Amino acid sequence: MDSPSRSGVFEASTDARLESFAESISFDRRLFRQDIRGSIAHADMLRTVGLISDKDFAAIGDTLKQIEAEFESGDFPVRLELEDVHMHIESALIDRIGDVGRKLHTARSRNDQVSTDARMWIREALDQVDGLLEALQKSFLSRCDGDMDVILPAYTHLQRAQPVLAPHYWLAYIEKFQRDRDRIADCRRRVNQSPLGVAAVAGTTLPIDRQQTAAALQFDGVTANSLDTSSDRDFILESAFVLSMIASHLSGWAEEWILWSTVEFNFIKIPQQFCTGSSIMPQKVNPDTLELTRGKSARVMGNLQTLMLLVKNLPLAYNRDLQEDKPPLFDSFDTIIAMLELAIPIVAGSELQRERIAARIEEGYLDATTLMEWLIKKGMPQRTAHHAVGAIVGAAMAADVPLAELPLETMQQHAPEVDASILDVLGTQNAIAAFTSYGSTAPTQVRNQVTAWTKRLNVE
Ligand code: ARG
């Protein structure tokens, strides 16, 4: 049988190779709930404006709900000639109620239909991702009180730089994921505009009410230009970008914790239920979840690239190329959701290796900047102090001791201002306490941030 989209104008039937080339039901069937909800709202509007009768609407609505239940149960028959989810549903409707079903597509095109469905699907998926990001923020936050006594090295260039409280790390990720959530909220506003009623490309001559369907489907408003709307996939690309940023944050975190869980760092133990073994080396407990989080982030970023390339040369308005937007879109959401669902328990359940961390925290001269700033407070120009402390660190390295154990006289050779009170800022514990600036790792700053986030995330 030929596709219902082939009108009387066709004299030849579809080549079988085109049928399987052009079908999208294999992936867009995921939109069936949105498609049915959109169709019911559309039919209701057709009734309100007098294009179909109350009786027609009742038959269409009831039958669409039956079809939805069949899709739900998973045994809805697929027929490739019906191309996509929209025509599968419409044709099932017509099979059951005949001419009344043939009225549903009045003042509608699959072009506005697919955009409506995709927007409804995405806004729900964005909400789900937002909820998972919030849960991940709470996982990081849940660690803060218990880890307040742990000092970690902060790294730049992956070289030990300055000491920070462990919760300063956790708060860093809370901030990153908050920006992701803010981006979701912003993106959602543009997703949530109703395209329904722009029909194919120029609108319709029929007396439809776009505001009605928009309100029924909980859109915030209606799109203003039919030509733009028919072509617009910005909302899909934006979503893919938002997800790529999340992927990037998760991948960086995963990389960091993979390093931290090595014998070389030995900062953290990942819960064993999220690790795998080696088939040959019995001692191995590998952080595969984190490695796959890093690895799968590539797919999410690749999907964004695919979508960018997909749309970049399209003339207005709808082009069939746009059907190719769904596999990367779905894949990005599926991948990010799976990554987040695993990150949440890993973050909450991993254990800092306190003793190992503490045993090596005085290595790497994390207090050198604090010493330099002490000299600046004594009136030494920064560049001079920077040079002098470099020489002091050099002397400490030669003696293989931390700064706090270097004789005062040695320090005074390079910086005569040094006196015994220097010991108040040397050593990582003192160095941490010496920080004061807003946003720094100063314990009061960190505690304030923990309190603020506890309130903001509504945690008891
Ligand atoms: N399956 C199509 C898609 O996803 C629906 C729109 C088809 N429109 C058309 N004019 N052939 O893009």
CSV table of C-alpha atoms and ligand atoms in Angstrom, one decimal:
chain,number,residue,atom,x,y,z
A,1,MET,CA,0.0,0.0,0.0
A,2,ASP,CA,1.2,3.5,-0.7
A,3,SER,CA,1.7,6.3,1.8
A,4,PRO,CA,-1.4,8.4,2.6
A,5,SER,CA,0.8,11.4,1.9
A,6,ARG,CA,0.8,10.5,-1.8
A,7,SER,CA,-2.2,12.3,-3.2
A,8,GLY,CA,-4.0,11.8,-6.5
A,9,VAL,CA,-1.2,13.6,-8.2
A,10,PHE,CA,1.0,10.5,-8.0
A,11,GLU,CA,0.9,8.0,-10.9
A,12,ALA,CA,3.7,5.7,-9.8
A,13,SER,CA,4.0,4.0,-6.4
A,14,THR,CA,6.9,4.4,-4.0
A,15,ASP,CA,10.1,2.5,-4.6
A,16,ALA,CA,10.6,0.0,-1.7
A,17,ARG,CA,14.1,1.3,-1.1
A,18,LEU,CA,12.7,4.8,-0.5
A,19,GLU,CA,10.3,3.4,2.0
A,20,SER,CA,12.9,2.1,4.3
A,21,PHE,CA,15.2,5.1,3.6
A,22,ALA,CA,12.6,7.6,4.5
A,23,GLU,CA,10.9,5.9,7.5
A,24,SER,CA,11.2,7.5,10.9
A,25,ILE,CA,8.7,5.4,12.9
A,26,SER,CA,11.6,3.3,14.2
A,27,PHE,CA,12.8,6.3,16.2
A,28,ASP,CA,10.0,8.9,16.3
A,29,ARG,CA,7.5,6.4,17.8
A,30,ARG,CA,8.9,7.8,21.1
A,31,LEU,CA,6.7,10.9,20.3
A,32,PHE,CA,3.4,9.0,20.4
A,33,ARG,CA,2.1,10.4,23.7
A,34,GLN,CA,2.9,14.0,22.6
A,35,ASP,CA,1.4,13.3,19.1
A,36,ILE,CA,-1.9,12.1,20.6
A,37,ARG,CA,-2.1,14.8,23.1
A,38,GLY,CA,-1.4,17.4,20.4
A,39,SER,CA,-4.0,15.8,18.1
A,40,ILE,CA,-6.7,15.9,20.8
A,41,ALA,CA,-6.0,19.5,21.5
A,42,HIS,CA,-6.1,20.3,17.8
A,43,ALA,CA,-9.4,18.4,17.3
A,44,ASP,CA,-10.9,20.2,20.3
A,45,MET,CA,-9.9,23.5,18.8
A,46,LEU,CA,-11.5,22.5,15.4
A,47,ARG,CA,-14.7,21.8,17.3
A,48,THR,CA,-14.6,25.2,19.1
A,49,VAL,CA,-14.2,27.1,15.9
A,50,GLY,CA,-16.9,25.0,14.2
A,51,LEU,CA,-14.8,23.0,11.7
A,52,ILE,CA,-15.9,19.7,13.2
A,53,SER,CA,-18.9,18.7,15.3
A,54,ASP,CA,-19.0,17.8,19.0
A,55,LYS,CA,-19.8,14.2,17.9
A,56,ASP,CA,-16.8,14.2,15.6
A,57,PHE,CA,-14.6,15.4,18.4
A,58,ALA,CA,-15.8,12.8,20.8
A,59,ALA,CA,-15.1,10.0,18.3
A,60,ILE,CA,-11.7,11.3,17.5
A,61,GLY,CA,-10.7,11.9,21.1
A,62,ASP,CA,-11.9,8.4,22.3
A,63,THR,CA,-10.3,6.6,19.4
A,64,LEU,CA,-7.0,8.4,19.9
A,65,LYS,CA,-6.9,7.4,23.5
A,66,GLN,CA,-7.4,3.7,22.5
A,67,ILE,CA,-4.6,4.1,20.0
A,68,GLU,CA,-2.4,5.6,22.7
A,69,ALA,CA,-3.1,2.6,24.9
A,70,GLU,CA,-2.0,0.2,22.1
A,71,PHE,CA,1.2,2.2,21.6
A,72,GLU,CA,1.7,2.1,25.3
A,73,SER,CA,1.5,-1.7,25.4
A,74,GLY,CA,4.1,-1.9,22.7
A,75,ASP,CA,2.3,-4.0,20.1
A,76,PHE,CA,1.2,-1.3,17.7
A,77,PRO,CA,1.9,-2.7,14.2
A,78,VAL,CA,4.5,-0.8,12.2
A,79,ARG,CA,4.0,-0.3,8.5
A,80,LEU,CA,6.9,1.4,6.7
A,81,GLU,CA,4.7,3.0,4.1
A,82,LEU,CA,3.2,5.1,6.9
A,83,GLU,CA,6.6,6.7,7.4
A,84,ASP,CA,6.3,8.3,10.8
A,85,VAL,CA,4.5,8.3,14.1
A,86,HIS,CA,2.1,11.0,12.9
A,87,MET,CA,0.8,9.0,10.0
A,88,HIS,CA,0.7,5.7,11.9
A,89,ILE,CA,-1.7,7.4,14.4
A,90,GLU,CA,-3.8,9.2,11.9
A,91,SER,CA,-4.1,6.2,9.7
A,92,ALA,CA,-5.2,4.0,12.7
A,93,LEU,CA,-7.8,6.6,13.4
A,94,ILE,CA,-9.1,6.6,9.9
A,95,ASP,CA,-9.1,2.7,9.9
A,96,ARG,CA,-11.4,2.8,12.9
A,97,ILE,CA,-13.7,5.8,12.4
A,98,GLY,CA,-13.5,6.4,8.6
A,99,ASP,CA,-14.4,9.9,7.3
A,100,VAL,CA,-14.5,11.5,10.8
A,101,GLY,CA,-10.9,10.5,11.2
A,102,ARG,CA,-10.1,12.1,7.9
A,103,LYS,CA,-11.1,15.5,9.4
A,104,LEU,CA,-8.3,15.5,12.0
A,105,HIS,CA,-5.6,16.8,9.7
A,106,THR,CA,-7.7,20.0,8.9
A,107,ALA,CA,-5.6,23.1,9.1
A,108,ARG,CA,-2.5,21.1,10.2
A,109,SER,CA,0.6,19.8,8.5
A,110,ARG,CA,3.1,17.2,9.7
A,111,ASN,CA,5.5,20.2,9.7
A,112,ASP,CA,3.8,22.0,12.6
A,113,GLN,CA,2.8,18.6,14.1
A,114,VAL,CA,6.4,17.3,14.4
A,115,SER,CA,7.6,20.6,15.9
A,116,THR,CA,4.8,20.6,18.4
A,117,ASP,CA,5.5,17.0,19.4
A,118,ALA,CA,9.3,17.6,19.7
A,119,ARG,CA,8.8,20.7,21.8
A,120,MET,CA,6.5,18.9,24.2
A,121,TRP,CA,8.9,15.9,24.4
A,122,ILE,CA,11.9,18.1,25.0
A,123,ARG,CA,10.4,20.3,27.7
A,124,GLU,CA,9.6,17.2,29.7
A,125,ALA,CA,13.0,15.7,29.1
A,126,LEU,CA,14.6,19.1,30.1
A,127,ASP,CA,12.6,19.0,33.4
A,128,GLN,CA,13.8,15.5,34.0
A,129,VAL,CA,17.4,16.5,33.4
A,130,ASP,CA,16.9,19.5,35.7
A,131,GLY,CA,15.6,17.2,38.5
A,132,LEU,CA,18.6,15.0,38.1
A,133,LEU,CA,21.0,17.9,38.2
A,134,GLU,CA,19.4,19.1,41.4
A,135,ALA,CA,19.8,15.6,42.9
A,136,LEU,CA,23.5,15.7,41.8
A,137,GLN,CA,24.0,19.1,43.4
A,138,LYS,CA,22.4,17.6,46.6
A,139,SER,CA,24.8,14.7,46.5
A,140,PHE,CA,27.8,17.1,46.4
A,141,LEU,CA,26.2,19.2,49.2
A,142,SER,CA,25.5,16.1,51.3
A,143,ARG,CA,29.3,15.6,51.5
A,144,CYS,CA,30.2,19.1,52.7
A,145,ASP,CA,29.6,19.0,56.5
A,146,GLY,CA,31.4,15.7,56.8
A,147,ASP,CA,34.4,16.7,54.7
A,148,MET,CA,34.9,20.1,56.2
A,149,ASP,CA,38.0,18.9,58.0
A,150,VAL,CA,39.7,17.7,54.9
A,151,ILE,CA,42.2,19.8,53.1
A,152,LEU,CA,42.9,19.0,49.4
A,153,PRO,CA,45.4,20.4,47.0
A,154,ALA,CA,43.9,22.7,44.4
A,155,TYR,CA,45.6,22.1,41.1
A,156,THR,CA,46.4,24.4,38.2
A,157,HIS,CA,48.1,22.7,35.2
A,158,LEU,CA,47.6,19.5,37.3
A,159,GLN,CA,50.4,20.7,39.6
A,160,ARG,CA,49.8,21.3,43.2
A,161,ALA,CA,48.9,25.0,43.6
A,162,GLN,CA,47.1,26.1,46.8
A,163,PRO,CA,45.3,24.3,49.6
A,164,VAL,CA,41.5,24.2,49.7
A,165,LEU,CA,38.9,22.7,51.9
A,166,ALA,CA,37.3,19.6,50.3
A,167,PRO,CA,33.9,21.2,50.3
A,168,HIS,CA,35.3,24.0,48.2
A,169,TYR,CA,35.6,21.3,45.5
A,170,TRP,CA,32.1,20.1,46.1
A,171,LEU,CA,30.8,23.6,45.8
A,172,ALA,CA,32.7,24.2,42.6
A,173,TYR,CA,30.6,21.4,41.0
A,174,ILE,CA,27.4,22.7,42.5
A,175,GLU,CA,28.1,26.0,40.8
A,176,LYS,CA,28.8,24.4,37.4
A,177,PHE,CA,25.6,22.3,37.5
A,178,GLN,CA,23.6,25.4,38.6
A,179,ARG,CA,24.7,27.2,35.4
A,180,ASP,CA,23.6,24.1,33.5
A,181,ARG,CA,20.2,24.4,35.3
A,182,ASP,CA,20.0,28.1,34.5
A,183,ARG,CA,20.7,27.3,30.8
A,184,ILE,CA,18.0,24.6,30.9
A,185,ALA,CA,15.5,27.1,32.2
A,186,ASP,CA,16.4,29.7,29.6
A,187,CYS,CA,16.3,27.1,26.8
A,188,ARG,CA,13.0,25.8,28.0
A,189,ARG,CA,11.4,29.3,27.5
A,190,ARG,CA,12.2,29.1,23.8
A,191,VAL,CA,11.2,25.5,23.5
A,192,ASN,CA,7.9,26.2,25.0
A,193,GLN,CA,6.3,28.2,22.2
A,194,SER,CA,3.5,26.6,20.2
A,195,PRO,CA,4.1,26.0,16.5
A,196,LEU,CA,0.7,24.4,16.1
A,197,GLY,CA,-1.4,26.1,13.4
A,198,VAL,CA,1.4,27.4,11.2
A,199,ALA,CA,0.5,24.3,9.2
A,200,ALA,CA,2.9,23.6,6.3
A,201,VAL,CA,4.6,27.0,6.0
A,202,ALA,CA,2.3,30.0,5.3
A,203,GLY,CA,-0.5,29.3,7.8
A,204,THR,CA,-4.1,28.5,6.9
A,205,THR,CA,-7.2,30.1,5.4
A,206,LEU,CA,-9.3,28.3,7.9
A,207,PRO,CA,-10.6,30.1,11.1
A,208,ILE,CA,-8.3,28.3,13.6
A,209,ASP,CA,-7.5,29.5,17.2
A,210,ARG,CA,-3.8,29.0,17.8
A,211,GLN,CA,-4.1,30.4,21.3
A,212,GLN,CA,-6.5,27.7,22.3
A,213,THR,CA,-4.3,24.8,21.3
A,214,ALA,CA,-1.2,26.6,22.9
A,215,ALA,CA,-3.0,27.0,26.2
A,216,ALA,CA,-4.4,23.4,26.1
A,217,LEU,CA,-0.9,22.0,25.6
A,218,GLN,CA,0.6,24.3,28.3
A,219,PHE,CA,2.8,26.3,25.9
A,220,ASP,CA,3.7,29.8,27.1
A,221,GLY,CA,2.7,31.4,23.8
A,222,VAL,CA,2.5,30.9,20.1
A,223,THR,CA,5.3,31.4,17.5
A,224,ALA,CA,4.8,34.6,15.4
A,225,ASN,CA,6.1,33.7,11.9
A,226,SER,CA,4.9,30.6,10.1
A,227,LEU,CA,7.9,30.6,7.7
A,228,ASP,CA,10.3,30.8,10.6
A,229,THR,CA,8.4,28.2,12.6
A,230,SER,CA,8.2,25.6,9.8
A,231,SER,CA,12.1,25.7,9.5
A,232,ASP,CA,13.0,26.4,13.2
A,233,ARG,CA,15.1,23.7,15.0
A,234,ASP,CA,17.0,26.2,17.2
A,235,PHE,CA,15.2,24.7,20.2
A,236,ILE,CA,16.7,21.3,19.4
A,237,LEU,CA,20.2,22.6,18.8
A,238,GLU,CA,20.0,24.7,22.0
A,239,SER,CA,18.9,21.6,24.0
A,240,ALA,CA,21.8,19.6,22.4
A,241,PHE,CA,24.2,22.4,23.5
A,242,VAL,CA,22.9,22.5,27.0
A,243,LEU,CA,23.3,18.8,27.2
A,244,SER,CA,26.9,19.1,25.8
A,245,MET,CA,27.8,21.5,28.5
A,246,ILE,CA,26.5,19.1,31.1
A,247,ALA,CA,28.5,16.3,29.4
A,248,SER,CA,31.6,18.4,29.5
A,249,HIS,CA,31.1,19.1,33.2
A,250,LEU,CA,30.5,15.4,33.9
A,251,SER,CA,33.4,14.4,31.8
A,252,GLY,CA,35.8,16.7,33.6
A,253,TRP,CA,34.6,15.5,37.0
A,254,ALA,CA,34.9,11.9,35.9
A,255,GLU,CA,38.4,12.4,34.7
A,256,GLU,CA,39.3,14.1,38.0
A,257,TRP,CA,37.9,11.3,40.1
A,258,ILE,CA,39.5,8.6,37.9
A,259,LEU,CA,42.9,10.3,38.7
A,260,TRP,CA,42.0,10.6,42.3
A,261,SER,CA,41.1,6.9,42.6
A,262,THR,CA,44.6,5.8,41.3
A,263,VAL,CA,47.3,4.5,43.6
A,264,GLU,CA,49.3,7.6,42.5
A,265,PHE,CA,46.8,10.0,44.0
A,266,ASN,CA,44.8,7.8,46.3
A,267,PHE,CA,42.4,10.6,47.3
A,268,ILE,CA,39.1,8.8,46.9
A,269,LYS,CA,37.4,5.4,46.8
A,270,ILE,CA,34.6,4.9,44.4
A,271,PRO,CA,31.8,2.6,45.7
A,272,GLN,CA,32.5,-0.9,44.4
A,273,GLN,CA,29.0,-1.3,42.9
A,274,PHE,CA,30.0,1.2,40.3
A,275,CYS,CA,33.4,-0.4,39.5
A,276,THR,CA,34.3,-3.4,37.4
A,277,GLY,CA,37.0,-6.0,37.6
A,278,SER,CA,39.5,-7.3,35.1
A,279,SER,CA,39.2,-10.8,33.6
A,280,ILE,CA,42.9,-11.4,34.0
A,281,MET,CA,44.3,-9.2,36.8
A,282,PRO,CA,42.6,-10.2,40.0
A,283,GLN,CA,43.7,-7.1,41.9
A,284,LYS,CA,41.9,-4.7,39.6
A,285,VAL,CA,38.9,-2.5,40.7
A,286,ASN,CA,38.3,-0.3,37.7
A,287,PRO,CA,36.3,3.0,37.7
A,288,ASP,CA,34.5,2.1,34.5
A,289,THR,CA,31.4,4.1,35.2
A,290,LEU,CA,33.5,7.2,35.3
A,291,GLU,CA,35.5,6.2,32.2
A,292,LEU,CA,32.2,5.6,30.3
A,293,THR,CA,30.9,8.9,31.6
A,294,ARG,CA,34.0,10.5,30.0
A,295,GLY,CA,33.6,8.4,26.9
A,296,LYS,CA,29.9,8.9,26.4
A,297,SER,CA,30.3,12.6,26.7
A,298,ALA,CA,31.9,12.4,23.2
A,299,ARG,CA,28.6,11.1,21.8
A,300,VAL,CA,26.7,14.0,23.3
A,301,MET,CA,29.1,16.5,21.8
A,302,GLY,CA,29.1,14.6,18.5
A,303,ASN,CA,25.3,14.8,18.4
A,304,LEU,CA,25.5,18.6,18.7
A,305,GLN,CA,27.9,18.7,15.8
A,306,THR,CA,25.6,16.5,13.7
A,307,LEU,CA,22.7,18.8,14.4
A,308,MET,CA,24.7,21.9,13.5
A,309,LEU,CA,25.7,20.4,10.2
A,310,LEU,CA,22.2,19.2,9.6
A,311,VAL,CA,20.6,22.7,9.6
A,312,LYS,CA,23.4,24.9,8.3
A,313,ASN,CA,22.5,24.9,4.6
A,314,LEU,CA,18.8,24.7,4.7
A,315,PRO,CA,16.7,27.2,2.8
A,316,LEU,CA,13.4,28.2,4.4
A,317,ALA,CA,11.3,26.4,5.5
A,318,TYR,CA,10.7,22.8,6.3
A,319,ASN,CA,13.1,20.3,4.6
A,320,ARG,CA,12.9,16.6,5.1
A,321,ASP,CA,16.5,16.7,6.3
A,322,LEU,CA,15.0,17.9,9.6
A,323,GLN,CA,13.7,14.4,10.3
A,324,GLU,CA,17.3,13.5,11.0
A,325,ASP,CA,17.2,15.7,14.1
A,326,LYS,CA,15.6,13.1,16.3
A,327,PRO,CA,18.1,10.3,16.6
A,328,PRO,CA,20.9,12.7,17.9
A,329,LEU,CA,18.4,14.5,20.1
A,330,PHE,CA,17.0,11.4,21.7
A,331,ASP,CA,20.5,9.9,22.1
A,332,SER,CA,21.8,13.0,23.9
A,333,PHE,CA,19.0,13.0,26.4
A,334,ASP,CA,19.2,9.2,27.0
A,335,THR,CA,23.0,9.4,27.5
A,336,ILE,CA,22.9,12.4,29.8
A,337,ILE,CA,20.1,10.9,31.9
A,338,ALA,CA,22.0,7.6,32.3
A,339,MET,CA,25.2,9.5,33.2
A,340,LEU,CA,23.5,11.6,35.8
A,341,GLU,CA,21.6,8.7,37.3
A,342,LEU,CA,25.0,7.1,38.0
A,343,ALA,CA,26.8,10.2,39.1
A,344,ILE,CA,24.3,10.9,41.8
A,345,PRO,CA,25.1,7.8,44.0
A,346,ILE,CA,28.8,7.9,43.1
A,347,VAL,CA,29.2,11.4,44.4
A,348,ALA,CA,27.3,10.7,47.5
A,349,GLY,CA,28.9,7.4,48.2
A,350,SER,CA,32.6,7.8,47.5
A,351,GLU,CA,35.0,8.0,50.4
A,352,LEU,CA,37.8,10.5,50.7
A,353,GLN,CA,41.0,8.7,51.8
A,354,ARG,CA,41.6,11.1,54.6
A,355,GLU,CA,44.7,9.7,56.1
A,356,ARG,CA,46.5,9.3,52.7
A,357,ILE,CA,45.5,12.8,51.7
A,358,ALA,CA,46.7,14.3,55.1
A,359,ALA,CA,50.0,12.3,54.9
A,360,ARG,CA,51.0,14.1,51.7
A,361,ILE,CA,49.3,17.5,52.0
A,362,GLU,CA,52.4,19.3,53.1
A,363,GLU,CA,54.1,18.2,49.9
A,364,GLY,CA,54.2,20.7,47.0
A,365,TYR,CA,54.5,24.0,48.9
A,366,LEU,CA,50.8,24.8,48.8
A,367,ASP,CA,51.5,27.6,51.4
A,368,ALA,CA,54.0,29.5,49.2
A,369,THR,CA,51.4,32.0,48.0
A,370,THR,CA,50.4,32.6,51.6
A,371,LEU,CA,54.0,33.4,52.5
A,372,MET,CA,54.3,35.8,49.6
A,373,GLU,CA,51.1,37.6,50.6
A,374,TRP,CA,52.4,37.9,54.2
A,375,LEU,CA,55.4,39.7,52.8
A,376,ILE,CA,53.2,41.9,50.7
A,377,LYS,CA,51.3,42.9,53.8
A,378,LYS,CA,54.7,43.8,55.3
A,379,GLY,CA,55.1,46.3,52.5
A,380,MET,CA,57.1,44.3,50.0
A,381,PRO,CA,56.1,44.8,46.3
A,382,GLN,CA,54.4,41.8,44.9
A,383,ARG,CA,57.1,41.1,42.2
A,384,THR,CA,59.9,41.3,44.8
A,385,ALA,CA,58.0,39.0,47.2
A,386,HIS,CA,57.2,36.6,44.4
A,387,HIS,CA,60.9,36.3,43.6
A,388,ALA,CA,62.0,36.1,47.2
A,389,VAL,CA,59.5,33.3,48.0
A,390,GLY,CA,60.7,31.4,44.9
A,391,ALA,CA,64.2,31.5,46.3
A,392,ILE,CA,62.9,30.4,49.8
A,393,VAL,CA,61.0,27.5,48.2
A,394,GLY,CA,64.1,26.6,46.3
A,395,ALA,CA,66.0,26.4,49.6
A,396,ALA,CA,63.3,24.3,51.1
A,397,MET,CA,63.4,21.9,48.2
A,398,ALA,CA,67.1,21.6,48.4
A,399,ALA,CA,66.7,20.7,52.1
A,400,ASP,CA,63.7,18.5,51.3
A,401,VAL,CA,61.6,20.1,54.0
A,402,PRO,CA,58.2,22.0,54.0
A,403,LEU,CA,58.4,25.8,54.4
A,404,ALA,CA,57.4,25.6,58.0
A,405,GLU,CA,60.5,23.6,58.8
A,406,LEU,CA,63.0,25.8,57.1
A,407,PRO,CA,65.1,27.8,59.6
A,408,LEU,CA,64.0,31.4,60.0
A,409,GLU,CA,67.5,32.6,59.1
A,410,THR,CA,67.4,30.9,55.7
A,411,MET,CA,64.1,32.7,55.0
A,412,GLN,CA,65.5,36.0,56.2
A,413,GLN,CA,68.4,35.7,53.8
A,414,HIS,CA,65.9,36.2,51.0
A,415,ALA,CA,63.3,38.3,52.9
A,416,PRO,CA,64.7,40.1,55.9
A,417,GLU,CA,61.1,41.0,57.0
A,418,VAL,CA,60.4,37.5,58.0
A,419,ASP,CA,60.0,36.9,61.8
A,420,ALA,CA,58.7,34.1,64.0
A,421,SER,CA,55.0,35.2,63.4
A,422,ILE,CA,55.4,33.7,59.9
A,423,LEU,CA,54.7,30.4,61.4
A,424,ASP,CA,51.1,31.5,61.8
A,425,VAL,CA,50.5,31.3,58.1
A,426,LEU,CA,52.8,28.4,57.1
A,427,GLY,CA,51.5,24.9,56.8
A,428,THR,CA,48.3,24.1,54.9
A,429,GLN,CA,46.1,24.4,57.9
A,430,ASN,CA,47.3,27.9,58.7
A,431,ALA,CA,47.3,28.8,55.0
A,432,ILE,CA,43.7,27.9,54.7
A,433,ALA,CA,42.8,30.0,57.7
A,434,ALA,CA,44.6,33.0,56.3
A,435,PHE,CA,42.3,33.2,53.2
A,436,THR,CA,39.7,36.0,53.5
A,437,SER,CA,38.4,37.1,50.1
A,438,TYR,CA,34.9,36.5,48.9
A,439,GLY,CA,34.6,33.2,47.0
A,440,SER,CA,37.9,31.9,48.4
A,441,THR,CA,38.4,28.7,50.4
A,442,ALA,CA,38.4,30.6,53.7
A,443,PRO,CA,36.5,28.4,56.1
A,444,THR,CA,33.9,31.1,56.9
A,445,GLN,CA,33.4,31.7,53.1
A,446,VAL,CA,33.0,28.0,52.5
A,447,ARG,CA,30.6,27.6,55.5
A,448,ASN,CA,28.5,30.5,54.2
A,449,GLN,CA,28.3,29.0,50.8
A,450,VAL,CA,27.2,25.6,52.2
A,451,THR,CA,24.5,27.4,54.2
A,452,ALA,CA,23.4,29.4,51.2
A,453,TRP,CA,23.2,26.3,49.0
A,454,THR,CA,21.4,24.3,51.7
A,455,LYS,CA,18.7,26.9,51.7
A,456,ARG,CA,18.6,27.3,48.0
A,457,LEU,CA,18.4,23.6,47.3
A,458,ASN,CA,15.8,23.3,50.1
A,459,VAL,CA,17.8,20.7,52.0
A,460,GLU,CA,16.8,20.0,55.6
B,1,ARG,N1,8.6,12.6,9.8
B,1,ARG,C1,8.8,14.0,9.4
B,1,ARG,C2,9.9,14.7,10.3
B,1,ARG,O1,10.2,14.1,11.3
B,1,ARG,C3,7.5,14.7,9.7
B,1,ARG,C4,7.3,15.9,8.8
B,1,ARG,C5,7.1,15.4,7.4
B,1,ARG,N2,6.7,16.5,6.6
B,1,ARG,C6,6.8,16.5,5.3
B,1,ARG,N3,6.5,17.5,4.6
B,1,ARG,N4,7.1,15.4,4.6
B,1,ARG,O2,10.4,15.7,9.9
